[in-house]
Coordinates of C-alpha atoms in Angstrom, one line a residue:
Chain A
N1 CA 27.3 -10.8 -14.1
A2 CA 26.3 -7.8 -11.9
G3 CA 22.6 -8.6 -11.5
V4 CA 20.6 -5.6 -10.4
T5 CA 22.6 -2.4 -9.8
Q6 CA 21.2 0.7 -8.2
T7 CA 22.8 4.2 -8.3
P8 CA 23.3 6.2 -6.2
K9 CA 23.7 4.2 -3.0
F10 CA 23.2 7.2 -0.7
R11 CA 21.7 10.6 -1.2
V12 CA 20.6 13.5 1.0
L13 CA 18.2 16.0 -0.5
K14 CA 16.5 19.2 0.7
T15 CA 12.7 19.4 0.6
G16 CA 11.5 20.4 -2.8
Q17 CA 14.5 19.2 -4.7
S18 CA 14.2 16.6 -7.5
M19 CA 16.2 13.6 -8.3
T20 CA 16.3 10.3 -10.3
L21 CA 17.2 6.9 -9.0
L22 CA 18.6 4.6 -11.6
C23 CA 18.2 0.8 -11.7
A24 CA 20.0 -1.4 -14.2
Q25 CA 19.8 -5.1 -14.7
D26 CA 21.8 -7.3 -17.0
M27 CA 19.7 -10.5 -16.8
N28 CA 17.4 -9.6 -19.7
H29 CA 14.4 -9.6 -17.4
E30 CA 11.1 -8.3 -18.6
Y31 CA 9.7 -7.2 -15.2
M32 CA 11.1 -4.5 -13.0
Y33 CA 9.9 -3.0 -9.7
W34 CA 10.6 -0.2 -7.4
Y35 CA 9.9 -0.7 -3.6
R36 CA 10.4 1.4 -0.6
Q37 CA 11.3 -0.1 2.8
D38 CA 10.4 1.8 6.0
P39 CA 10.8 0.6 9.6
G40 CA 7.9 -1.6 10.8
M41 CA 6.2 -1.5 7.4
G42 CA 8.0 -4.0 5.2
L43 CA 8.6 -3.4 1.5
R44 CA 5.8 -1.6 -0.4
L45 CA 5.6 -1.5 -4.2
I46 CA 5.8 2.0 -5.7
H47 CA 5.7 1.3 -9.4
Y48 CA 6.5 -1.6 -11.7
S49 CA 7.0 -2.4 -15.4
V50 CA 6.1 -5.5 -17.3
G51 CA 8.3 -4.6 -20.3
E52 CA 10.1 -1.8 -22.2
G53 CA 7.9 1.2 -22.6
T54 CA 5.3 0.1 -20.0
T55 CA 4.8 1.2 -16.4
A56 CA 2.1 0.7 -13.8
K57 CA 1.2 1.9 -10.3
G58 CA 1.8 -0.1 -7.3
E59 CA 0.6 0.3 -3.7
V60 CA 2.2 3.7 -2.9
P61 CA 2.8 5.6 -6.2
D62 CA 2.0 9.2 -5.1
G63 CA 4.9 11.6 -5.4
Y64 CA 6.9 9.3 -7.7
N65 CA 7.2 8.9 -11.5
V66 CA 9.0 6.1 -13.4
S67 CA 10.2 5.4 -16.9
R68 CA 11.3 2.3 -18.7
L69 CA 12.8 3.5 -22.0
K70 CA 15.2 0.6 -22.3
K71 CA 14.6 -2.9 -21.2
Q72 CA 17.6 -3.0 -18.9
N73 CA 16.9 0.3 -17.1
F74 CA 14.1 1.4 -14.8
L75 CA 14.2 5.0 -13.5
L76 CA 12.4 6.3 -10.4
G77 CA 11.9 10.1 -10.2
L78 CA 11.0 12.4 -7.3
E79 CA 9.8 15.7 -8.7
S80 CA 9.5 17.6 -5.4
A81 CA 11.0 15.6 -2.5
A82 CA 9.2 15.6 0.8
P83 CA 10.5 14.4 4.2
S84 CA 7.9 11.5 4.1
Q85 CA 9.9 10.1 1.2
T86 CA 12.9 9.5 3.4
S87 CA 13.3 5.7 3.0
V88 CA 15.4 2.9 1.5
Y89 CA 14.5 2.3 -2.1
F90 CA 15.0 -1.1 -3.7
C91 CA 14.8 -2.1 -7.3
A92 CA 14.1 -5.7 -8.4
S93 CA 13.6 -7.6 -11.6
S94 CA 12.2 -10.9 -12.6
P95 CA 11.9 -12.9 -15.9
L96 CA 8.8 -13.3 -18.0
W97 CA 9.2 -17.1 -18.6
G98 CA 7.3 -18.9 -15.9
E99 CA 6.8 -15.5 -14.3
A100 CA 4.2 -16.7 -11.8
N101 CA 6.9 -18.8 -10.0
Q102 CA 10.1 -16.9 -10.5
P103 CA 11.8 -15.1 -7.6
Q104 CA 12.6 -11.5 -7.9
H105 CA 16.2 -10.3 -7.9
F106 CA 17.0 -7.3 -5.8
G107 CA 19.6 -4.5 -5.9
D108 CA 21.4 -3.4 -2.7
G109 CA 19.2 -0.3 -2.2
T110 CA 19.4 3.5 -2.2
R111 CA 19.3 5.2 1.1
L112 CA 17.6 8.5 0.6
S113 CA 17.2 11.2 3.3
I114 CA 15.0 14.3 2.7
L115 CA 15.7 17.2 5.1
Chain B
K1 CA -6.3 -6.6 0.6
Q2 CA -3.7 -9.1 1.4
E3 CA -1.8 -8.7 4.7
V4 CA 1.3 -10.6 5.7
T5 CA 2.4 -10.9 9.3
Q6 CA 5.6 -12.3 10.7
I7 CA 6.1 -13.4 14.3
P8 CA 8.3 -12.9 16.2
A9 CA 9.7 -9.6 15.1
A10 CA 13.1 -10.5 16.6
L11 CA 14.7 -13.7 17.8
S12 CA 18.0 -14.5 19.5
V13 CA 19.2 -18.1 19.8
P14 CA 22.4 -19.9 20.7
E15 CA 24.5 -21.5 17.9
G16 CA 23.4 -25.0 17.0
E17 CA 19.7 -24.5 17.9
N18 CA 17.0 -25.5 15.5
L19 CA 14.4 -22.7 15.0
V20 CA 11.2 -21.9 13.3
L21 CA 10.1 -18.5 11.8
N22 CA 6.4 -17.9 11.2
C23 CA 4.5 -16.2 8.4
S24 CA 0.8 -15.8 8.1
F25 CA -1.3 -14.2 5.3
T26 CA -5.0 -13.3 5.2
D27 CA -5.9 -14.2 1.6
S28 CA -5.3 -17.8 0.6
A29 CA -5.7 -17.1 -3.1
I30 CA -1.9 -17.1 -3.9
Y31 CA 0.4 -18.3 -6.7
N32 CA 3.3 -18.8 -4.4
L33 CA 5.0 -17.8 -1.1
Q34 CA 8.7 -16.8 -1.0
W35 CA 11.2 -16.5 1.8
F36 CA 14.0 -13.9 1.5
R37 CA 17.0 -13.1 3.5
Q38 CA 18.2 -9.5 4.1
D39 CA 21.6 -8.7 5.5
P40 CA 22.2 -5.2 7.0
G41 CA 22.7 -2.6 4.3
K42 CA 21.9 -5.1 1.6
G43 CA 19.1 -6.1 -0.7
L44 CA 17.0 -9.2 -0.5
T45 CA 18.2 -12.7 -1.5
S46 CA 15.6 -15.3 -2.4
L47 CA 15.9 -18.4 -0.3
L48 CA 12.9 -20.6 -1.1
L49 CA 9.8 -20.3 -3.3
I50 CA 6.9 -22.6 -2.6
Q51 CA 4.2 -22.8 -5.3
S52 CA 0.6 -22.9 -4.1
S53 CA 0.3 -26.6 -5.1
Q54 CA 3.3 -27.5 -3.0
R55 CA 3.5 -28.3 0.7
E56 CA 7.2 -27.7 1.3
Q57 CA 10.6 -26.8 -0.2
T58 CA 14.1 -27.6 1.1
S59 CA 17.4 -26.1 0.5
G60 CA 20.3 -27.3 2.6
R61 CA 19.5 -26.5 6.2
L62 CA 16.4 -24.6 5.3
N63 CA 12.9 -26.1 5.0
A64 CA 9.9 -24.0 4.2
S65 CA 6.3 -25.3 4.6
L66 CA 3.1 -23.9 3.3
D67 CA -0.5 -24.5 4.5
K68 CA -2.5 -22.4 2.1
S69 CA -5.9 -23.1 3.5
S70 CA -4.9 -21.8 7.0
G71 CA -2.8 -19.0 5.6
R72 CA 0.5 -20.1 7.2
S73 CA 4.1 -20.8 6.3
T74 CA 7.0 -21.7 8.4
L75 CA 10.8 -21.5 7.7
Y76 CA 12.7 -24.1 9.6
I77 CA 16.5 -23.5 10.1
A78 CA 18.4 -26.5 11.3
A79 CA 21.6 -26.3 13.3
S80 CA 21.7 -22.5 13.3
Q81 CA 25.1 -20.7 12.7
P82 CA 26.2 -17.1 13.4
G83 CA 26.2 -16.6 9.6
D84 CA 22.5 -17.2 9.6
S85 CA 22.1 -13.8 11.5
A86 CA 19.9 -11.6 9.2
T87 CA 16.4 -10.5 8.7
Y88 CA 14.1 -13.0 7.1
L89 CA 11.1 -11.8 5.1
C90 CA 8.2 -13.7 3.6
A91 CA 6.2 -12.5 0.7
V92 CA 3.1 -13.8 -1.2
R93 CA 2.2 -13.4 -4.8
G94 CA -1.6 -13.1 -5.2
L95 CA -3.7 -14.6 -8.0
T96 CA -5.1 -11.3 -9.2
G97 CA -3.1 -8.6 -11.0
G98 CA -0.2 -9.0 -13.3
G99 CA 3.5 -8.3 -13.0
N100 CA 4.4 -10.9 -10.3
K101 CA 3.6 -8.4 -7.6
L102 CA 4.5 -9.4 -4.1
T103 CA 3.1 -8.5 -0.6
F104 CA 5.8 -8.6 2.0
G105 CA 5.7 -9.1 5.8
T106 CA 7.8 -6.9 8.0
G107 CA 10.4 -9.6 8.7
T108 CA 11.9 -11.5 11.6
Q109 CA 15.4 -10.3 12.7
L110 CA 17.4 -13.3 13.7
K111 CA 20.6 -13.2 15.8
V112 CA 22.5 -16.5 16.3
E113 CA 25.0 -16.1 19.1
L114 CA 28.2 -18.0 19.7

């Protein structure tokens, strides 16, 4: 049981390039989330999804797009990368049942540098 | 807007010491408060979740308390060990909005020395 898997683990991009980060979970969770973690700022929610085919904006959505075509996958896209998007990106998931009091399960992160 | 603060930002203690990590939040309208552990280069691991109706939760050497009215939580670690060295984050889930969204503090980096 792998839990939450993020690919890639590391990536270096040039300003203006595009890329997609992939998150996959094998726990049949309905909810999935993308966060970014920056020094001194904690984790901030970028986008989230409450089920297959749904997405919603979080606290810092600008410059990112997401898709949830399959329940187990949540994709985060950067259309035109900027140096301000250099960060560590975390994906998480949580179940629907008893959702108000269920912990989120996190992947190990993707370290992204934009030059 | 909910704000979560953790003090201290870093803490170094000798092995065997009991210690307390603090978390405060500005809006007491919460479903729950969670404590996570983050090891270097890794994701977050859930340690304890306290529902808004609860006062504390215990797991092994860890005890978390919640005083919702004052907007405070503490994580107590008994008999600390070098393996406890990590960053500890607290997060709150507010009453409004869907999707189990969390607001995180910036964490306390703990080092337990031999």
